[in-house]
PDB file of C-alpha atoms and ligand atoms in Angstrom:
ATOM      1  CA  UNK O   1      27.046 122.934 201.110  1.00 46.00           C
ATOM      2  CA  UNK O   2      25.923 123.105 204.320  1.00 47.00           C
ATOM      3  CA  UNK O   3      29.311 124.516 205.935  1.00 52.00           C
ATOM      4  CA  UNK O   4      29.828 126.942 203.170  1.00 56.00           C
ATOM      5  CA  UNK O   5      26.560 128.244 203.434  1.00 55.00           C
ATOM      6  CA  UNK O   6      27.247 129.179 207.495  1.00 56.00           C
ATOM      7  CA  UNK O   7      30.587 130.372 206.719  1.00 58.00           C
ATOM      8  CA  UNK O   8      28.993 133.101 204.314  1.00 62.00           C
ATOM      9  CA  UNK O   9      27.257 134.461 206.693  1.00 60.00           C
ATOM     10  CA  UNK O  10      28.872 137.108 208.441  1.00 63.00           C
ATOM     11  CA  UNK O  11      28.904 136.060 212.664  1.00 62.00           C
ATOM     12  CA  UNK O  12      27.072 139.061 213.934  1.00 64.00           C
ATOM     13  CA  UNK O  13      24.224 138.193 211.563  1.00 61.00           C
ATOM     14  CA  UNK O  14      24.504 134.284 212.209  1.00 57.00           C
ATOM     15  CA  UNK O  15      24.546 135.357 216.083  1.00 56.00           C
ATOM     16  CA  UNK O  16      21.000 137.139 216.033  1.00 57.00           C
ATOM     17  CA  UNK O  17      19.733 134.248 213.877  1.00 55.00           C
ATOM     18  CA  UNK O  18      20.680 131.788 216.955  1.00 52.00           C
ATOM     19  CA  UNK O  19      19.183 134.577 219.147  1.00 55.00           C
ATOM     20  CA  UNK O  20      15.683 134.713 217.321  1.00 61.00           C
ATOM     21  CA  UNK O  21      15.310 131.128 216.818  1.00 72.00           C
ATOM     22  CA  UNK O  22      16.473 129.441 220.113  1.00 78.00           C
ATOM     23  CA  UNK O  23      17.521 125.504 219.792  1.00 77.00           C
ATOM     24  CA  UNK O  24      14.664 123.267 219.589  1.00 81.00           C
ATOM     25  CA  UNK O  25      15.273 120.009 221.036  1.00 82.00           C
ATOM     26  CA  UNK O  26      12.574 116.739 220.846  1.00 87.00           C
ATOM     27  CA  UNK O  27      10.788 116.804 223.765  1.00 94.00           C
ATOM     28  CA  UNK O  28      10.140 114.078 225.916  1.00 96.00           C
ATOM     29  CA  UNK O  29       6.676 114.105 227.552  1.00 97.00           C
ATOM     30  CA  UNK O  30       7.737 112.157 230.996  1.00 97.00           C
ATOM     31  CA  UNK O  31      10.266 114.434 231.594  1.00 97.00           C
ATOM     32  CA  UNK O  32       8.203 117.284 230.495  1.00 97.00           C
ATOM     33  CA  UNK O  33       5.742 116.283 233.493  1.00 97.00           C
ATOM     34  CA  UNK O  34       8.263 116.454 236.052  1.00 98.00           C
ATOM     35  CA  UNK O  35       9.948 119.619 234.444  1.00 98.00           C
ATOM     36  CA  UNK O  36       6.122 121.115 234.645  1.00 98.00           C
ATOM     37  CA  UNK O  37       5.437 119.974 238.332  1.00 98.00           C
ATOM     38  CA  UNK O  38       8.794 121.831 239.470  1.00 98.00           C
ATOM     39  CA  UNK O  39       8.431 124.655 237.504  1.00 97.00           C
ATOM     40  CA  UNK O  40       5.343 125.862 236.636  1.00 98.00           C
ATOM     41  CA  UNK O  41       2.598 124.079 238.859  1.00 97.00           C
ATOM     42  CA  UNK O  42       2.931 126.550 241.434  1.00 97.00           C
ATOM     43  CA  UNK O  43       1.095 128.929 239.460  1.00 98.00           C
ATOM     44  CA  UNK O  44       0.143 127.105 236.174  1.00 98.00           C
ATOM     45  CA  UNK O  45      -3.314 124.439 235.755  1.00 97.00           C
ATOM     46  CA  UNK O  46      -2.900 121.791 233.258  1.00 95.00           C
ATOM     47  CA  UNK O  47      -6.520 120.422 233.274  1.00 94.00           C
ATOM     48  CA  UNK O  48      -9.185 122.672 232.026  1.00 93.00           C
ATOM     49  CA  UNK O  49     -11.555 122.200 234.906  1.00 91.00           C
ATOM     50  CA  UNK O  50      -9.123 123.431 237.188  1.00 94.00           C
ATOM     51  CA  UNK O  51      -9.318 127.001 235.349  1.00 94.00           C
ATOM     52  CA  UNK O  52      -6.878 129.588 236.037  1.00 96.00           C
ATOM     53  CA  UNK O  53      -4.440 130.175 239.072  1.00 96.00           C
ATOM     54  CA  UNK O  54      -1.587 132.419 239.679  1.00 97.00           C
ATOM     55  CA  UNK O  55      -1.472 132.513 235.780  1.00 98.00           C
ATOM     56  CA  UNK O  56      -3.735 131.498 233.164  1.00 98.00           C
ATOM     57  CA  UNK O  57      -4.608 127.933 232.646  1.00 97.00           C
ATOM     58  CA  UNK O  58      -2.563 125.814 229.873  1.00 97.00           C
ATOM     59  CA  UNK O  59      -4.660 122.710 229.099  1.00 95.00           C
ATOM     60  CA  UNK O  60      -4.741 124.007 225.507  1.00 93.00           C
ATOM     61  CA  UNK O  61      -2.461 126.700 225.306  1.00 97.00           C
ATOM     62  CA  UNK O  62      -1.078 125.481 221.784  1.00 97.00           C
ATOM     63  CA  UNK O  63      -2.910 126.783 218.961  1.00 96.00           C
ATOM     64  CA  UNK O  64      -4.505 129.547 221.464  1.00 97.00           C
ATOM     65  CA  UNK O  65      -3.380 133.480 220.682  1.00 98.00           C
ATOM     66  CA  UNK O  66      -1.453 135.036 223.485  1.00 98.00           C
ATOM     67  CA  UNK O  67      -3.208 136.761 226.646  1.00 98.00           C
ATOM     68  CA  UNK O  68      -6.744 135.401 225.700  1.00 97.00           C
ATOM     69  CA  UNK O  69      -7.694 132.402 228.230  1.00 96.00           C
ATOM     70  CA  UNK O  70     -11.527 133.110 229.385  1.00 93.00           C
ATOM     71  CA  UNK O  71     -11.353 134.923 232.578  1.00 95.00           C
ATOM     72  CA  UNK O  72      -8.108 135.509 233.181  1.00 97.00           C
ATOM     73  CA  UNK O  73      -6.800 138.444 234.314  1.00 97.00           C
ATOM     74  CA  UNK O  74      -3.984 139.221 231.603  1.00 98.00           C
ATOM     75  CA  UNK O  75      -0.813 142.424 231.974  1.00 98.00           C
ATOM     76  CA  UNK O  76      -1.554 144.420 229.086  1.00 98.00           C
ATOM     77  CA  UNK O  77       1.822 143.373 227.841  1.00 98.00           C
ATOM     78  CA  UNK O  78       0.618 140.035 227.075  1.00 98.00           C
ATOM     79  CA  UNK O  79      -3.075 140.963 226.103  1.00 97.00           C
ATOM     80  CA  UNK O  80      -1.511 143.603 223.661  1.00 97.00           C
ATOM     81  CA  UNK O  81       0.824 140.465 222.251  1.00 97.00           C
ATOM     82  CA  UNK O  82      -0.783 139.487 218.846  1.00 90.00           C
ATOM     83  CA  UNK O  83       1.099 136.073 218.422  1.00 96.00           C
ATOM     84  CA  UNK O  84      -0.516 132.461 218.826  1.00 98.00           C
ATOM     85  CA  UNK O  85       1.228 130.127 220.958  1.00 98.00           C
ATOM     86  CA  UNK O  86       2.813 127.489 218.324  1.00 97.00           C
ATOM     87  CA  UNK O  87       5.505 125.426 220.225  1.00 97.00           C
ATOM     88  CA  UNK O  88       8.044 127.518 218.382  1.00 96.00           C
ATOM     89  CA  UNK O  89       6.959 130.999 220.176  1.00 97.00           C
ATOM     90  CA  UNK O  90       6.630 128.922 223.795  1.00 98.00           C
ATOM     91  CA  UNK O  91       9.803 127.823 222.908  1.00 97.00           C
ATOM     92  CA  UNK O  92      10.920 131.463 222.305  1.00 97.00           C
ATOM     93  CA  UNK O  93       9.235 132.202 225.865  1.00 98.00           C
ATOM     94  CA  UNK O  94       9.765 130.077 227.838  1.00 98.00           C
ATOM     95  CA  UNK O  95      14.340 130.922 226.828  1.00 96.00           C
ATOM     96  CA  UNK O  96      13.691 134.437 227.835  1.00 96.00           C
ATOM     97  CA  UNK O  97       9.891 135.642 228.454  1.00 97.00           C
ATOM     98  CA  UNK O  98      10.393 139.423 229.273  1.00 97.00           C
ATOM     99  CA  UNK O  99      12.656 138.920 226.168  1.00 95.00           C
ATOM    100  CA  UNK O 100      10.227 137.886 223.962  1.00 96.00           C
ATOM    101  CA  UNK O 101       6.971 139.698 225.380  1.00 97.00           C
ATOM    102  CA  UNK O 102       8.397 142.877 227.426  1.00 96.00           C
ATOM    103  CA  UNK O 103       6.772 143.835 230.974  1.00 97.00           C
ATOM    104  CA  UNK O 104       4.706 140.401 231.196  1.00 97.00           C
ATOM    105  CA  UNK O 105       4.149 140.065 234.732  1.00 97.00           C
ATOM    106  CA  UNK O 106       5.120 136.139 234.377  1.00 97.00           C
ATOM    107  CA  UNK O 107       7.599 135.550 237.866  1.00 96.00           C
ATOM    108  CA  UNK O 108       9.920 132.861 235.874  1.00 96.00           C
ATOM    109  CA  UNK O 109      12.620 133.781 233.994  1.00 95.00           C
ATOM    110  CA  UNK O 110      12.570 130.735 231.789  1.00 96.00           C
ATOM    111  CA  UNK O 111      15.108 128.241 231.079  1.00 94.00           C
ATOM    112  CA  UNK O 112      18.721 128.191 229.422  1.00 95.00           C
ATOM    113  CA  UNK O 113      18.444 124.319 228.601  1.00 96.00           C
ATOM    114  CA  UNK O 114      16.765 123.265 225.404  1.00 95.00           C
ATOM    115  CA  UNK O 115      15.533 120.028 226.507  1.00 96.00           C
ATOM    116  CA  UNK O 116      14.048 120.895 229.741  1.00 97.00           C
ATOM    117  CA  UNK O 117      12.553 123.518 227.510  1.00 97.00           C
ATOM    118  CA  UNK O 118      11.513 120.846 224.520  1.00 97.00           C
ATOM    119  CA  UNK O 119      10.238 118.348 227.397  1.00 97.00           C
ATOM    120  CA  UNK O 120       7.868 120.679 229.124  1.00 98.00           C
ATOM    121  CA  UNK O 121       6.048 122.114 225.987  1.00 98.00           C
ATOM    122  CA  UNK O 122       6.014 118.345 224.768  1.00 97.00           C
ATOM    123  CA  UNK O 123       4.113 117.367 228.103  1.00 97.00           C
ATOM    124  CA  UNK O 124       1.673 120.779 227.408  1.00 97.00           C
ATOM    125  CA  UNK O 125       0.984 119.638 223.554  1.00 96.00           C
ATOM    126  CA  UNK O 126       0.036 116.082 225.430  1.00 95.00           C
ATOM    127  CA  UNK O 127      -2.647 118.048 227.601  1.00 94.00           C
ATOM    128  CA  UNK O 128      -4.155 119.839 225.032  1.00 93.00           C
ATOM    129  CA  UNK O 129      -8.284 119.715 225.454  1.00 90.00           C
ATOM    130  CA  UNK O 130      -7.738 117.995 228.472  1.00 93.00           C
TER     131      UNK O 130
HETATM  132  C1  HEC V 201       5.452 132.462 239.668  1.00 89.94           C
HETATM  133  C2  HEC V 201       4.331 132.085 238.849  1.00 89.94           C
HETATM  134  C3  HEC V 201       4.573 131.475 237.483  1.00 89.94           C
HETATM  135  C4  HEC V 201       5.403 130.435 237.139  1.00 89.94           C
HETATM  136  C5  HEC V 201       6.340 129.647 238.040  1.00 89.94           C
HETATM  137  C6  HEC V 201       5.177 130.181 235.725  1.00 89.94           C
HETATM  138  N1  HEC V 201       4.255 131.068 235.229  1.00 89.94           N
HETATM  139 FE1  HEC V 201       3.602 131.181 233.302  1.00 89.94          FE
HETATM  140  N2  HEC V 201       2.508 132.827 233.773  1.00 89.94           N
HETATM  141  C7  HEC V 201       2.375 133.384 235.037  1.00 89.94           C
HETATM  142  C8  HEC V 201       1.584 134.578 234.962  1.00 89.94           C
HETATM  143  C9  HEC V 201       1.198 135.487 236.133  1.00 89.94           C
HETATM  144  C10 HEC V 201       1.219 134.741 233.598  1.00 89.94           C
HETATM  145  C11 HEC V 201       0.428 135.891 232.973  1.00 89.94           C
HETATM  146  C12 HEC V 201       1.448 136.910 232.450  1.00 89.94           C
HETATM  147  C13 HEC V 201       0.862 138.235 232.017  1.00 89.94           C
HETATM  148  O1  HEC V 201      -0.360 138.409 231.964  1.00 89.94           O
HETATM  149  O2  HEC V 201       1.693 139.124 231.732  1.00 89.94           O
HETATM  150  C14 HEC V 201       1.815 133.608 232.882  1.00 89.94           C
HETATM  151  C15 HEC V 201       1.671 133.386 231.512  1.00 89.94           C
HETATM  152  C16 HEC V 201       2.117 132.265 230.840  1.00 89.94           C
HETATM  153  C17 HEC V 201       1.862 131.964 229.455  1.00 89.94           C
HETATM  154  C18 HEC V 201       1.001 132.769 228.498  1.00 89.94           C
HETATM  155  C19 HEC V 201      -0.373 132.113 228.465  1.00 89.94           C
HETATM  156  C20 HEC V 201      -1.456 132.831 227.691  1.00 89.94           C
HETATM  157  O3  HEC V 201      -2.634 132.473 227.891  1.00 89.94           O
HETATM  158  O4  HEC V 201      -1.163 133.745 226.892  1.00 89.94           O
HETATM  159  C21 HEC V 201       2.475 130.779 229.189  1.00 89.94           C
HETATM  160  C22 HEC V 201       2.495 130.046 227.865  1.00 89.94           C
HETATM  161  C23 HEC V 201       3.121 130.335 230.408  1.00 89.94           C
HETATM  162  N3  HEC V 201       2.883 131.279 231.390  1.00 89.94           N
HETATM  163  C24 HEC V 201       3.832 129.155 230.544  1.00 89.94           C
HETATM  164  C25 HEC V 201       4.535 128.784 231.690  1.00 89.94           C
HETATM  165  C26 HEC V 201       5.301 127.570 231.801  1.00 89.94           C
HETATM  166  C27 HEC V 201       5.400 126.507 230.722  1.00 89.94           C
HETATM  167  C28 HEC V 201       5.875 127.582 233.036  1.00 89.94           C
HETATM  168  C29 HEC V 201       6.848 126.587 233.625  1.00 89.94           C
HETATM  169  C30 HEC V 201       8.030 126.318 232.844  1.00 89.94           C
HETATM  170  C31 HEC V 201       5.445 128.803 233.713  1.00 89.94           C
HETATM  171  N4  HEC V 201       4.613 129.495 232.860  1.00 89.94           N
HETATM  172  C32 HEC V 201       5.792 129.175 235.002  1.00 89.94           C
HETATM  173  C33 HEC V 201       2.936 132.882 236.196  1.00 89.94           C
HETATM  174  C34 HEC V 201       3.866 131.872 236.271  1.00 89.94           C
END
């Protein structure tokens, strides 16, 4: 059922379905830490207290709409964005973020490899409210 059901679909079609909805591994949150230290410390907070940086702080970025992090000095690109950041959409971003919200001013261009991607959004969920 499965197989026949791909085969119908024509491949142009099934090839912007795999383009919307990127591959989303299980994420492992040790990883995810060191993933987050190499890639996104630099100009990311994970602790609240800390506040923002470079960009805005992601202690509970989860759950929060897009552009909206008290204080934080947002592109219009991503204040105009009207989605909330499920793990899904930072998925989405974090494969191709000018793809997904056009002219953010965001200097990372994301990463091709689903589990480095699934790791580092597992390590945010675990710092959520902290
Ligand atoms: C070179 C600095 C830099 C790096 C590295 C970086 N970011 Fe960002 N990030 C930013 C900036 C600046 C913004 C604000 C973008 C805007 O306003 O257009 C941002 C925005 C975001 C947002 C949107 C937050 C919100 O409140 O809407 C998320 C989510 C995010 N970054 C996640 C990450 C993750 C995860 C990593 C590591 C994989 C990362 N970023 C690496 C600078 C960076």
């Amino acid at each position: 059922m499965g197989i026949k059901f791909f085969a119908s679909i024509p491949p142009a079609i099934a090839a912007a379905m795999i383009l919307a909805a990127p591959a989303m591994a299980q994420g492992n949150v040790k990883k995810g830490e060191t993933v987050y230290e190499e890639y996104c410390a630099a100009c990311h907070f994970e602790f609240k207290a800390n506040g923002n940086n470079v960009g805005p702080n992601l202690s509970s970025v989860i759950g929060r709409k897009a552009g909206t992090f008290k204080g934080y000095s947002y592109s219009s690109s991503m204040e105009e964005a009207a989605h909330i950041w499920t793990e899904a959409a930072l998925n989405r971003f974090l494969s191709g973020p000018q793809k997904m919200v056009r002219g953010n001013i965001m200097g990372f261009d994301g990463f091709d490899d689903a589990n480095m991607r699934a790791d580092v959004i597992a390590y945010l969920k675990q710092q959520q409210g902290k």
